[in-house]
Amino acid sequence: MATKRISRKEAKARAHETLMRLRKQHPDAHCELVHRDAFELLVATVLSAQTTDVAVNKATPALFKKYPTAQALAKAETSDVESLISTIGMYRQKTKNILGLARKLIAEHGGHVPSTLDALVALPGVGRKTANVVLGVIFGQPEGVVVDTHVQRISQRLGWTSSTEPADIEKNLCSILPREDWDIASHTIIFHGRRICSARKPQCDKCSVNDACPSAFNAEHVGRKVRSTSATPKHG
Ligand code: SF4
């Protein structure tokens, strides 16, 4: 697919305009992991790796009812936590992670969720993506753009990146979007991916930016993961 080169300034202006229009289409865009505080969001985000927010939201009410704080979760029995989250993929490893995370929050942060990237990624099961969800949603100061499967696909379709690697895509997005848009950009794009620009059947006719999108009406094969097996993709 040949694309005409544009200046960086022009790319930034276009990305800003596109994001503004997508925000108008999804004014209620927000993190869809149900949570009441930083601790619950951190745990829910760790649980959401390789699975859908819907699956996590089904399991967390019972988990948080029994273990509402880091103090409570730190004392939990592994088998009990496993049974509470057994409907979530990789629940054994995730149980280890959230128990370790709760204990480290108690040991090193007084039971509170830290507000820096370095401290967050030092917690079990917490990578850059999870840390930026918490930094953006709770503290309003993400250190990057959260790149999930939707952001990955739609950034490619919109021509905001030509990379397929999340780390490179994040760099590309951070370079064309102003810092104050990093948090809302990921929520808006994820909303768009869940409701309009799906992997298999993007509804370009219902998309508010179809006049600006280089993949419009021909996007089915853009931004999709190349698969050699019939494994079912996860699109939370
Ligand atoms: S025009 Fe189509 S491919 Fe482009 S962002 Fe909209 S729905 Fe996605």
mmCIF file with all atom_site columns, N, CA, C and O in Angstrom, residues 18-32 154 158 184-198 203 206-209:
data_model
loop_
_atom_site.group_PDB
_atom_site.id
_atom_site.type_symbol
_atom_site.label_atom_id
_atom_site.label_alt_id
_atom_site.label_comp_id
_atom_site.label_asym_id
_atom_site.label_entity_id
_atom_site.label_seq_id
_atom_site.pdbx_PDB_ins_code
_atom_site.Cartn_x
_atom_site.Cartn_y
_atom_site.Cartn_z
_atom_site.occupancy
_atom_site.B_iso_or_equiv
_atom_site.pdbx_formal_charge
_atom_site.auth_seq_id
_atom_site.auth_comp_id
_atom_site.auth_asym_id
_atom_site.auth_atom_id
_atom_site.pdbx_PDB_model_num
ATOM 1   N N  . THR A 1 18  ? -8.161  13.795 13.956 1.00 0.00 ? 18  THR A N  1
ATOM 2   C CA . THR A 1 18  ? -8.822  12.484 13.935 1.00 0.00 ? 18  THR A CA 1
ATOM 3   C C  . THR A 1 18  ? -9.230  12.067 15.339 1.00 0.00 ? 18  THR A C  1
ATOM 4   O O  . THR A 1 18  ? -10.353 11.592 15.562 1.00 0.00 ? 18  THR A O  1
ATOM 5   N N  . LEU A 1 19  ? -8.316  12.263 16.301 1.00 0.00 ? 19  LEU A N  1
ATOM 6   C CA . LEU A 1 19  ? -8.644  11.876 17.673 1.00 0.00 ? 19  LEU A CA 1
ATOM 7   C C  . LEU A 1 19  ? -9.818  12.699 18.207 1.00 0.00 ? 19  LEU A C  1
ATOM 8   O O  . LEU A 1 19  ? -10.712 12.163 18.872 1.00 0.00 ? 19  LEU A O  1
ATOM 9   N N  . MET A 1 20  ? -9.833  13.989 17.896 1.00 0.00 ? 20  MET A N  1
ATOM 10  C CA . MET A 1 20  ? -10.943 14.832 18.362 1.00 0.00 ? 20  MET A CA 1
ATOM 11  C C  . MET A 1 20  ? -12.272 14.321 17.813 1.00 0.00 ? 20  MET A C  1
ATOM 12  O O  . MET A 1 20  ? -13.279 14.262 18.518 1.00 0.00 ? 20  MET A O  1
ATOM 13  N N  . ARG A 1 21  ? -12.262 13.915 16.561 1.00 0.00 ? 21  ARG A N  1
ATOM 14  C CA . ARG A 1 21  ? -13.508 13.421 15.950 1.00 0.00 ? 21  ARG A CA 1
ATOM 15  C C  . ARG A 1 21  ? -13.911 12.077 16.555 1.00 0.00 ? 21  ARG A C  1
ATOM 16  O O  . ARG A 1 21  ? -15.097 11.815 16.765 1.00 0.00 ? 21  ARG A O  1
ATOM 17  N N  . LEU A 1 22  ? -12.937 11.235 16.820 1.00 0.00 ? 22  LEU A N  1
ATOM 18  C CA . LEU A 1 22  ? -13.266 9.951  17.469 1.00 0.00 ? 22  LEU A CA 1
ATOM 19  C C  . LEU A 1 22  ? -13.789 10.191 18.889 1.00 0.00 ? 22  LEU A C  1
ATOM 20  O O  . LEU A 1 22  ? -14.694 9.490  19.354 1.00 0.00 ? 22  LEU A O  1
ATOM 21  N N  . ARG A 1 23  ? -13.246 11.192 19.567 1.00 0.00 ? 23  ARG A N  1
ATOM 22  C CA . ARG A 1 23  ? -13.731 11.489 20.918 1.00 0.00 ? 23  ARG A CA 1
ATOM 23  C C  . ARG A 1 23  ? -15.181 11.964 20.885 1.00 0.00 ? 23  ARG A C  1
ATOM 24  O O  . ARG A 1 23  ? -15.961 11.660 21.776 1.00 0.00 ? 23  ARG A O  1
ATOM 25  N N  . LYS A 1 24  ? -15.523 12.701 19.810 1.00 0.00 ? 24  LYS A N  1
ATOM 26  C CA . LYS A 1 24  ? -16.925 13.127 19.671 1.00 0.00 ? 24  LYS A CA 1
ATOM 27  C C  . LYS A 1 24  ? -17.830 11.926 19.435 1.00 0.00 ? 24  LYS A C  1
ATOM 28  O O  . LYS A 1 24  ? -18.964 11.878 19.898 1.00 0.00 ? 24  LYS A O  1
ATOM 29  N N  . GLN A 1 25  ? -17.308 10.948 18.695 1.00 0.00 ? 25  GLN A N  1
ATOM 30  C CA . GLN A 1 25  ? -18.113 9.750  18.427 1.00 0.00 ? 25  GLN A CA 1
ATOM 31  C C  . GLN A 1 25  ? -18.251 8.883  19.685 1.00 0.00 ? 25  GLN A C  1
ATOM 32  O O  . GLN A 1 25  ? -19.250 8.182  19.847 1.00 0.00 ? 25  GLN A O  1
ATOM 33  N N  . HIS A 1 26  ? -17.249 8.939  20.557 1.00 0.00 ? 26  HIS A N  1
ATOM 34  C CA . HIS A 1 26  ? -17.274 8.118  21.778 1.00 0.00 ? 26  HIS A CA 1
ATOM 35  C C  . HIS A 1 26  ? -17.029 9.000  23.004 1.00 0.00 ? 26  HIS A C  1
ATOM 36  O O  . HIS A 1 26  ? -16.015 8.869  23.695 1.00 0.00 ? 26  HIS A O  1
ATOM 37  N N  . PRO A 1 27  ? -17.965 9.920  23.282 1.00 0.00 ? 27  PRO A N  1
ATOM 38  C CA . PRO A 1 27  ? -17.724 10.864 24.379 1.00 0.00 ? 27  PRO A CA 1
ATOM 39  C C  . PRO A 1 27  ? -17.649 10.201 25.749 1.00 0.00 ? 27  PRO A C  1
ATOM 40  O O  . PRO A 1 27  ? -17.147 10.794 26.704 1.00 0.00 ? 27  PRO A O  1
ATOM 41  N N  . ASP A 1 28  ? -18.177 8.982  25.842 1.00 0.00 ? 28  ASP A N  1
ATOM 42  C CA . ASP A 1 28  ? -18.171 8.278  27.136 1.00 0.00 ? 28  ASP A CA 1
ATOM 43  C C  . ASP A 1 28  ? -17.007 7.299  27.258 1.00 0.00 ? 28  ASP A C  1
ATOM 44  O O  . ASP A 1 28  ? -17.003 6.453  28.153 1.00 0.00 ? 28  ASP A O  1
ATOM 45  N N  . ALA A 1 29  ? -16.029 7.390  26.366 1.00 0.00 ? 29  ALA A N  1
ATOM 46  C CA . ALA A 1 29  ? -14.901 6.445  26.406 1.00 0.00 ? 29  ALA A CA 1
ATOM 47  C C  . ALA A 1 29  ? -14.204 6.491  27.773 1.00 0.00 ? 29  ALA A C  1
ATOM 48  O O  . ALA A 1 29  ? -13.900 7.566  28.290 1.00 0.00 ? 29  ALA A O  1
ATOM 49  N N  . HIS A 1 30  ? -13.987 5.325  28.331 1.00 0.00 ? 30  HIS A N  1
ATOM 50  C CA . HIS A 1 30  ? -13.323 5.225  29.634 1.00 0.00 ? 30  HIS A CA 1
ATOM 51  C C  . HIS A 1 30  ? -12.794 3.807  29.794 1.00 0.00 ? 30  HIS A C  1
ATOM 52  O O  . HIS A 1 30  ? -13.127 2.918  29.012 1.00 0.00 ? 30  HIS A O  1
ATOM 53  N N  . CYS A 1 31  ? -12.011 3.598  30.831 1.00 0.00 ? 31  CYS A N  1
ATOM 54  C CA . CYS A 1 31  ? -11.513 2.257  31.135 1.00 0.00 ? 31  CYS A CA 1
ATOM 55  C C  . CYS A 1 31  ? -12.707 1.382  31.532 1.00 0.00 ? 31  CYS A C  1
ATOM 56  O O  . CYS A 1 31  ? -13.457 1.740  32.442 1.00 0.00 ? 31  CYS A O  1
ATOM 57  N N  . GLU A 1 32  ? -12.881 0.255  30.860 1.00 0.00 ? 32  GLU A N  1
ATOM 58  C CA . GLU A 1 32  ? -14.063 -0.567 31.105 1.00 0.00 ? 32  GLU A CA 1
ATOM 59  C C  . GLU A 1 32  ? -13.837 -1.676 32.141 1.00 0.00 ? 32  GLU A C  1
ATOM 60  O O  . GLU A 1 32  ? -14.714 -2.512 32.342 1.00 0.00 ? 32  GLU A O  1
ATOM 61  N N  . ILE A 1 154 ? -5.935  -0.359 15.099 1.00 0.00 ? 154 ILE A N  1
ATOM 62  C CA . ILE A 1 154 ? -6.514  0.882  14.579 1.00 0.00 ? 154 ILE A CA 1
ATOM 63  C C  . ILE A 1 154 ? -5.429  1.909  14.271 1.00 0.00 ? 154 ILE A C  1
ATOM 64  O O  . ILE A 1 154 ? -5.544  2.666  13.303 1.00 0.00 ? 154 ILE A O  1
ATOM 65  N N  . LEU A 1 158 ? -5.288  3.647  10.701 1.00 0.00 ? 158 LEU A N  1
ATOM 66  C CA . LEU A 1 158 ? -5.329  5.108  10.544 1.00 0.00 ? 158 LEU A CA 1
ATOM 67  C C  . LEU A 1 158 ? -4.046  5.675  9.939  1.00 0.00 ? 158 LEU A C  1
ATOM 68  O O  . LEU A 1 158 ? -3.970  6.857  9.636  1.00 0.00 ? 158 LEU A O  1
ATOM 69  N N  . ILE A 1 184 ? -6.612  9.519  27.247 1.00 0.00 ? 184 ILE A N  1
ATOM 70  C CA . ILE A 1 184 ? -7.926  9.463  26.583 1.00 0.00 ? 184 ILE A CA 1
ATOM 71  C C  . ILE A 1 184 ? -7.811  8.828  25.198 1.00 0.00 ? 184 ILE A C  1
ATOM 72  O O  . ILE A 1 184 ? -8.757  8.195  24.712 1.00 0.00 ? 184 ILE A O  1
ATOM 73  N N  . ALA A 1 185 ? -6.653  8.978  24.561 1.00 0.00 ? 185 ALA A N  1
ATOM 74  C CA . ALA A 1 185 ? -6.486  8.375  23.223 1.00 0.00 ? 185 ALA A CA 1
ATOM 75  C C  . ALA A 1 185 ? -6.671  6.868  23.294 1.00 0.00 ? 185 ALA A C  1
ATOM 76  O O  . ALA A 1 185 ? -7.402  6.275  22.489 1.00 0.00 ? 185 ALA A O  1
ATOM 77  N N  . SER A 1 186 ? -6.056  6.223  24.275 1.00 0.00 ? 186 SER A N  1
ATOM 78  C CA . SER A 1 186 ? -6.181  4.761  24.320 1.00 0.00 ? 186 SER A CA 1
ATOM 79  C C  . SER A 1 186 ? -7.605  4.348  24.645 1.00 0.00 ? 186 SER A C  1
ATOM 80  O O  . SER A 1 186 ? -8.147  3.436  24.017 1.00 0.00 ? 186 SER A O  1
ATOM 81  N N  . HIS A 1 187 ? -8.279  5.019  25.579 1.00 0.00 ? 187 HIS A N  1
ATOM 82  C CA . HIS A 1 187 ? -9.668  4.650  25.894 1.00 0.00 ? 187 HIS A CA 1
ATOM 83  C C  . HIS A 1 187 ? -10.573 4.856  24.671 1.00 0.00 ? 187 HIS A C  1
ATOM 84  O O  . HIS A 1 187 ? -11.438 4.032  24.371 1.00 0.00 ? 187 HIS A O  1
ATOM 85  N N  . THR A 1 188 ? -10.360 5.970  23.973 1.00 0.00 ? 188 THR A N  1
ATOM 86  C CA . THR A 1 188 ? -11.208 6.277  22.818 1.00 0.00 ? 188 THR A CA 1
ATOM 87  C C  . THR A 1 188 ? -10.993 5.250  21.709 1.00 0.00 ? 188 THR A C  1
ATOM 88  O O  . THR A 1 188 ? -11.957 4.759  21.101 1.00 0.00 ? 188 THR A O  1
ATOM 89  N N  . ILE A 1 189 ? -9.740  4.914  21.457 1.00 0.00 ? 189 ILE A N  1
ATOM 90  C CA . ILE A 1 189 ? -9.462  3.959  20.369 1.00 0.00 ? 189 ILE A CA 1
ATOM 91  C C  . ILE A 1 189 ? -9.965  2.565  20.740 1.00 0.00 ? 189 ILE A C  1
ATOM 92  O O  . ILE A 1 189 ? -10.501 1.835  19.904 1.00 0.00 ? 189 ILE A O  1
ATOM 93  N N  . ILE A 1 190 ? -9.821  2.200  22.005 1.00 0.00 ? 190 ILE A N  1
ATOM 94  C CA . ILE A 1 190 ? -10.329 0.888  22.440 1.00 0.00 ? 190 ILE A CA 1
ATOM 95  C C  . ILE A 1 190 ? -11.860 0.854  22.300 1.00 0.00 ? 190 ILE A C  1
ATOM 96  O O  . ILE A 1 190 ? -12.428 -0.125 21.803 1.00 0.00 ? 190 ILE A O  1
ATOM 97  N N  . PHE A 1 191 ? -12.528 1.932  22.692 1.00 0.00 ? 191 PHE A N  1
ATOM 98  C CA . PHE A 1 191 ? -13.990 2.007  22.492 1.00 0.00 ? 191 PHE A CA 1
ATOM 99  C C  . PHE A 1 191 ? -14.322 1.840  21.011 1.00 0.00 ? 191 PHE A C  1
ATOM 100 O O  . PHE A 1 191 ? -15.240 1.115  20.650 1.00 0.00 ? 191 PHE A O  1
ATOM 101 N N  . HIS A 1 192 ? -13.572 2.538  20.167 1.00 0.00 ? 192 HIS A N  1
ATOM 102 C CA . HIS A 1 192 ? -13.824 2.491  18.721 1.00 0.00 ? 192 HIS A CA 1
ATOM 103 C C  . HIS A 1 192 ? -13.624 1.064  18.192 1.00 0.00 ? 192 HIS A C  1
ATOM 104 O O  . HIS A 1 192 ? -14.414 0.582  17.386 1.00 0.00 ? 192 HIS A O  1
ATOM 105 N N  . GLY A 1 193 ? -12.590 0.415  18.692 1.00 0.00 ? 193 GLY A N  1
ATOM 106 C CA . GLY A 1 193 ? -12.315 -0.951 18.252 1.00 0.00 ? 193 GLY A CA 1
ATOM 107 C C  . GLY A 1 193 ? -13.392 -1.930 18.685 1.00 0.00 ? 193 GLY A C  1
ATOM 108 O O  . GLY A 1 193 ? -13.725 -2.873 17.964 1.00 0.00 ? 193 GLY A O  1
ATOM 109 N N  . ARG A 1 194 ? -13.934 -1.712 19.871 1.00 0.00 ? 194 ARG A N  1
ATOM 110 C CA . ARG A 1 194 ? -14.970 -2.629 20.377 1.00 0.00 ? 194 ARG A CA 1
ATOM 111 C C  . ARG A 1 194 ? -16.318 -2.396 19.712 1.00 0.00 ? 194 ARG A C  1
ATOM 112 O O  . ARG A 1 194 ? -17.137 -3.305 19.624 1.00 0.00 ? 194 ARG A O  1
ATOM 113 N N  . ARG A 1 195 ? -16.571 -1.173 19.264 1.00 0.00 ? 195 ARG A N  1
ATOM 114 C CA . ARG A 1 195 ? -17.902 -0.847 18.773 1.00 0.00 ? 195 ARG A CA 1
ATOM 115 C C  . ARG A 1 195 ? -17.993 -0.643 17.261 1.00 0.00 ? 195 ARG A C  1
ATOM 116 O O  . ARG A 1 195 ? -19.051 -0.869 16.667 1.00 0.00 ? 195 ARG A O  1
ATOM 117 N N  . ILE A 1 196 ? -16.926 -0.183 16.625 1.00 0.00 ? 196 ILE A N  1
ATOM 118 C CA . ILE A 1 196 ? -16.988 0.168  15.196 1.00 0.00 ? 196 ILE A CA 1
ATOM 119 C C  . ILE A 1 196 ? -15.884 -0.525 14.384 1.00 0.00 ? 196 ILE A C  1
ATOM 120 O O  . ILE A 1 196 ? -16.159 -1.229 13.417 1.00 0.00 ? 196 ILE A O  1
ATOM 121 N N  . CYS A 1 197 ? -14.650 -0.308 14.768 1.00 0.00 ? 197 CYS A N  1
ATOM 122 C CA . CYS A 1 197 ? -13.522 -0.753 13.925 1.00 0.00 ? 197 CYS A CA 1
ATOM 123 C C  . CYS A 1 197 ? -13.016 -2.111 14.405 1.00 0.00 ? 197 CYS A C  1
ATOM 124 O O  . CYS A 1 197 ? -11.889 -2.254 14.865 1.00 0.00 ? 197 CYS A O  1
ATOM 125 N N  . SER A 1 198 ? -13.884 -3.114 14.284 1.00 0.00 ? 198 SER A N  1
ATOM 126 C CA . SER A 1 198 ? -13.507 -4.444 14.762 1.00 0.00 ? 198 SER A CA 1
ATOM 127 C C  . SER A 1 198 ? -12.480 -5.069 13.829 1.00 0.00 ? 198 SER A C  1
ATOM 128 O O  . SER A 1 198 ? -12.294 -4.618 12.688 1.00 0.00 ? 198 SER A O  1
ATOM 129 N N  . GLN A 1 203 ? -16.854 -1.426 10.647 1.00 0.00 ? 203 GLN A N  1
ATOM 130 C CA . GLN A 1 203 ? -18.049 -0.770 10.085 1.00 0.00 ? 203 GLN A CA 1
ATOM 131 C C  . GLN A 1 203 ? -17.679 0.640  9.631  1.00 0.00 ? 203 GLN A C  1
ATOM 132 O O  . GLN A 1 203 ? -18.062 1.633  10.259 1.00 0.00 ? 203 GLN A O  1
ATOM 133 N N  . LYS A 1 206 ? -20.073 3.543  9.473  1.00 0.00 ? 206 LYS A N  1
ATOM 134 C CA . LYS A 1 206 ? -20.523 4.196  10.713 1.00 0.00 ? 206 LYS A CA 1
ATOM 135 C C  . LYS A 1 206 ? -19.392 4.954  11.401 1.00 0.00 ? 206 LYS A C  1
ATOM 136 O O  . LYS A 1 206 ? -19.550 5.418  12.528 1.00 0.00 ? 206 LYS A O  1
ATOM 137 N N  . CYS A 1 207 ? -18.255 5.042  10.772 1.00 0.00 ? 207 CYS A N  1
ATOM 138 C CA . CYS A 1 207 ? -17.064 5.632  11.395 1.00 0.00 ? 207 CYS A CA 1
ATOM 139 C C  . CYS A 1 207 ? -16.976 7.121  11.093 1.00 0.00 ? 207 CYS A C  1
ATOM 140 O O  . CYS A 1 207 ? -17.066 7.538  9.936  1.00 0.00 ? 207 CYS A O  1
ATOM 141 N N  . SER A 1 208 ? -16.761 7.924  12.138 1.00 0.00 ? 208 SER A N  1
ATOM 142 C CA . SER A 1 208 ? -16.731 9.381  11.973 1.00 0.00 ? 208 SER A CA 1
ATOM 143 C C  . SER A 1 208 ? -15.472 9.886  11.270 1.00 0.00 ? 208 SER A C  1
ATOM 144 O O  . SER A 1 208 ? -15.402 11.054 10.908 1.00 0.00 ? 208 SER A O  1
ATOM 145 N N  . VAL A 1 209 ? -14.480 9.024  11.089 1.00 0.00 ? 209 VAL A N  1
ATOM 146 C CA . VAL A 1 209 ? -13.248 9.491  10.447 1.00 0.00 ? 209 VAL A CA 1
ATOM 147 C C  . VAL A 1 209 ? -12.986 8.744  9.134  1.00 0.00 ? 209 VAL A C  1
ATOM 148 O O  . VAL A 1 209 ? -11.848 8.668  8.670  1.00 0.00 ? 209 VAL A O  1
#
